């Protein structure tokens, strides 16, 4: 009993000082628990929900419907917080050619496309053909058209190997988003390095970079500070810039 009273001030201090964070944390736990009761991630469910609940042709409505889905069901999309980070990077980089590895239902693709200039192009890769079809449909529903974007329904390794043929005369990539398979990150990055399509200053945005399987990737870039400048990191999503300033790269 006396122990209880003795710890009371601590509890009060913790609650007052960290109350907001504590509340946010509890809310997040609760949301996750609710989501778990709603089954596993399903591309069909995500697609059906967004397709039938958004206003077709309105990009903001498409994104809001994704957020609504994300509130209740487990989802693979990067979500709103990382989405805003992505927005910021795209707005700053004003890329012409963007490569996205891991399209899923098209959430991050739509976020990118809405911020590209008239000459901006997105190549997005999804290895599962059914998912690729569904994601492509959502991008079209959001109001984007070919050739602003192109969906490559193949494994990233295959897409990266044939990338030069997909790029226009300029033959360069200004931005790469990796959100597919952490175990594949390094292989794909090395292939991009080898074929010389990364422009100096090319921005890489890499999700789940601290995953165990992502370690070889992390070691590769950390061992080459003259080639890769680490900019920022948010919830495991890291922004890097490819320098290619020296002969080492
Ligand atoms: C986390 S989801 C991508 C989410 C998406 N970026 C978004 O925010 O909406 C990862 C996707 O990558 C795909 N994928 C996994 N490994 C892949 C690979 N090696 N090549 C291409 N796609 C892959 C999966 O099928 C899945 O749809
Ligand atoms: C998802 O939808 C496709 C048709 O678009 C269907 O062939 C497939 O069986 C569905 N998958 C599941 C798990 O319901
Ligand atoms: C549309 O949204 C409502 C709730 O906002 C949901 O109950 C319904 O299942 C959604 N439609 C589809 C096809 O998922």
Tab-separated table of N, CA and C and ligand atoms in Angstrom, residues 43 66 75-79 86 100-109 124-128 131-132 152-159 177-182 184 188 207-208, ligand 1:
chain	number	residue	atom	x	y	z
A	43	UNK	N	-5.460	-7.374	-50.916
A	43	UNK	CA	-5.475	-6.415	-52.022
A	43	UNK	C	-6.891	-6.285	-52.577
A	66	UNK	N	-8.393	5.787	-49.103
A	66	UNK	CA	-7.312	4.911	-48.616
A	66	UNK	C	-7.123	5.121	-47.113
A	75	UNK	N	-3.336	-2.851	-43.731
A	75	UNK	CA	-3.040	-2.402	-45.095
A	75	UNK	C	-1.533	-2.306	-45.309
A	76	UNK	N	-1.113	-2.457	-46.540
A	76	UNK	CA	0.325	-2.397	-46.846
A	76	UNK	C	0.766	-1.009	-47.321
A	77	UNK	N	-0.170	-0.115	-47.537
A	77	UNK	CA	0.177	1.207	-48.065
A	77	UNK	C	1.044	1.968	-47.066
A	78	UNK	N	1.862	2.866	-47.564
A	78	UNK	CA	2.766	3.592	-46.660
A	78	UNK	C	1.998	4.481	-45.679
A	79	UNK	N	0.771	4.848	-46.017
A	79	UNK	CA	-0.049	5.627	-45.092
A	79	UNK	C	0.245	7.114	-45.119
A	86	UNK	N	6.912	11.536	-48.226
A	86	UNK	CA	7.092	11.289	-49.663
A	86	UNK	C	6.734	12.540	-50.481
A	100	UNK	N	9.211	3.378	-59.095
A	100	UNK	CA	8.666	2.876	-57.833
A	100	UNK	C	8.721	1.363	-57.845
A	101	UNK	N	9.359	0.791	-56.846
A	101	UNK	CA	9.405	-0.664	-56.721
A	101	UNK	C	8.454	-1.061	-55.594
A	102	UNK	N	7.396	-1.779	-55.927
A	102	UNK	CA	6.365	-2.145	-54.951
A	102	UNK	C	5.167	-1.213	-55.049
A	103	UNK	N	4.287	-1.466	-56.012
A	103	UNK	CA	3.143	-0.564	-56.241
A	103	UNK	C	1.963	-0.911	-55.341
A	104	UNK	N	1.753	-2.178	-55.146
A	104	UNK	CA	0.588	-2.667	-54.417
A	104	UNK	C	-0.709	-2.084	-54.990
A	105	UNK	N	-1.493	-1.358	-54.168
A	105	UNK	CA	-2.792	-0.892	-54.666
A	105	UNK	C	-2.724	0.520	-55.253
A	106	UNK	N	-1.521	1.051	-55.394
A	106	UNK	CA	-1.367	2.329	-56.084
A	106	UNK	C	-1.423	3.559	-55.197
A	107	UNK	N	-1.431	3.373	-53.876
A	107	UNK	CA	-1.527	4.536	-52.979
A	107	UNK	C	-0.340	5.496	-53.147
A	108	UNK	N	0.874	4.960	-52.985
A	108	UNK	CA	2.043	5.841	-53.102
A	108	UNK	C	2.215	6.326	-54.549
A	109	UNK	N	1.810	5.497	-55.520
A	109	UNK	CA	1.884	5.911	-56.937
A	109	UNK	C	1.033	7.159	-57.163
A	124	UNK	N	6.117	2.139	-62.405
A	124	UNK	CA	5.886	1.469	-61.136
A	124	UNK	C	5.835	-0.036	-61.325
A	125	UNK	N	6.464	-0.747	-60.393
A	125	UNK	CA	6.689	-2.186	-60.556
A	125	UNK	C	5.940	-2.980	-59.484
A	126	UNK	N	5.242	-4.002	-59.924
A	126	UNK	CA	4.521	-4.883	-58.993
A	126	UNK	C	4.632	-6.304	-59.524
A	127	UNK	N	5.165	-7.188	-58.697
A	127	UNK	CA	5.438	-8.536	-59.202
A	127	UNK	C	4.196	-9.417	-59.293
A	128	UNK	N	3.194	-9.140	-58.480
A	128	UNK	CA	1.985	-9.962	-58.518
A	128	UNK	C	1.032	-9.422	-59.580
A	131	UNK	N	-2.428	-8.083	-58.450
A	131	UNK	CA	-2.259	-6.834	-57.699
A	131	UNK	C	-1.930	-5.695	-58.663
A	132	UNK	N	-1.083	-5.989	-59.642
A	132	UNK	CA	-0.698	-4.964	-60.622
A	132	UNK	C	-1.930	-4.429	-61.356
A	152	UNK	N	4.661	-1.987	-64.556
A	152	UNK	CA	5.404	-3.164	-64.999
A	152	UNK	C	5.076	-4.311	-64.054
A	153	UNK	N	4.349	-5.286	-64.572
A	153	UNK	CA	3.936	-6.420	-63.743
A	153	UNK	C	4.984	-7.514	-63.811
A	154	UNK	N	6.055	-7.301	-63.083
A	154	UNK	CA	7.146	-8.279	-63.070
A	154	UNK	C	7.971	-8.086	-61.799
A	155	UNK	N	8.835	-9.052	-61.480
A	155	UNK	CA	9.710	-8.850	-60.318
A	155	UNK	C	10.641	-7.657	-60.556
A	156	UNK	N	10.999	-6.985	-59.476
A	156	UNK	CA	11.834	-5.782	-59.581
A	156	UNK	C	13.138	-6.051	-60.338
A	157	UNK	N	13.739	-7.239	-60.109
A	157	UNK	CA	15.020	-7.556	-60.753
A	157	UNK	C	14.893	-7.481	-62.271
A	158	UNK	N	13.762	-7.991	-62.766
A	158	UNK	CA	13.513	-7.985	-64.204
A	158	UNK	C	13.287	-6.552	-64.701
A	159	UNK	N	12.526	-5.783	-63.942
A	159	UNK	CA	12.224	-4.400	-64.332
A	159	UNK	C	13.493	-3.558	-64.365
A	177	UNK	N	11.731	5.005	-55.459
A	177	UNK	CA	11.092	4.626	-54.196
A	177	UNK	C	11.158	3.115	-54.070
A	178	UNK	N	11.786	2.646	-52.999
A	178	UNK	CA	11.846	1.197	-52.757
A	178	UNK	C	10.914	0.849	-51.615
A	179	UNK	N	9.889	0.091	-51.930
A	179	UNK	CA	8.942	-0.343	-50.901
A	179	UNK	C	8.429	-1.720	-51.286
A	180	UNK	N	9.357	-2.609	-51.668
A	180	UNK	CA	8.920	-3.925	-52.138
A	180	UNK	C	9.370	-5.053	-51.218
A	181	UNK	N	10.611	-5.508	-51.374
A	181	UNK	CA	11.103	-6.639	-50.587
A	181	UNK	C	12.493	-6.242	-50.089
A	182	UNK	N	12.619	-6.054	-48.785
A	182	UNK	CA	13.883	-5.559	-48.223
A	182	UNK	C	15.072	-6.440	-48.613
A	184	UNK	N	15.617	-7.683	-51.336
A	184	UNK	CA	15.924	-7.445	-52.742
A	184	UNK	C	16.544	-6.050	-52.969
A	188	UNK	N	18.818	-4.826	-56.340
A	188	UNK	CA	18.214	-3.874	-57.274
A	188	UNK	C	19.019	-2.577	-57.355
A	207	UNK	N	11.971	2.396	-47.888
A	207	UNK	CA	11.123	2.092	-46.735
A	207	UNK	C	11.619	0.839	-45.992
A	208	UNK	N	11.378	0.776	-44.715
A	208	UNK	CA	11.751	-0.370	-43.864
A	208	UNK	C	13.244	-0.670	-43.954
B	1	LIG	C1	4.374	-2.700	-49.008
B	1	LIG	S1	3.640	-3.034	-50.541
B	1	LIG	C2	3.835	-1.512	-51.412
B	1	LIG	C3	2.930	-0.413	-50.936
B	1	LIG	C4	2.899	0.803	-51.810
B	1	LIG	N1	4.221	1.369	-52.019
B	1	LIG	C5	1.999	1.845	-51.204
B	1	LIG	O1	2.453	2.634	-50.371
B	1	LIG	O2	0.834	1.862	-51.550
B	1	LIG	C6	4.839	-4.073	-51.320
B	1	LIG	C7	4.430	-4.607	-52.685
B	1	LIG	O3	5.602	-5.020	-53.369
B	1	LIG	C8	5.335	-6.206	-54.070
B	1	LIG	N2	6.636	-6.896	-54.204
B	1	LIG	C9	7.281	-7.648	-53.277
B	1	LIG	N3	8.459	-8.059	-53.752
B	1	LIG	C10	8.577	-7.578	-55.004
B	1	LIG	C11	9.582	-7.646	-56.002
B	1	LIG	N4	10.720	-8.320	-55.805
B	1	LIG	N5	9.355	-7.028	-57.179
B	1	LIG	C12	8.226	-6.327	-57.385
B	1	LIG	N6	7.246	-6.218	-56.476
B	1	LIG	C13	7.413	-6.829	-55.307
B	1	LIG	C14	4.304	-6.946	-53.234
B	1	LIG	O4	3.542	-7.788	-54.062
B	1	LIG	C15	3.492	-5.784	-52.657
B	1	LIG	O5	2.360	-5.523	-53.415
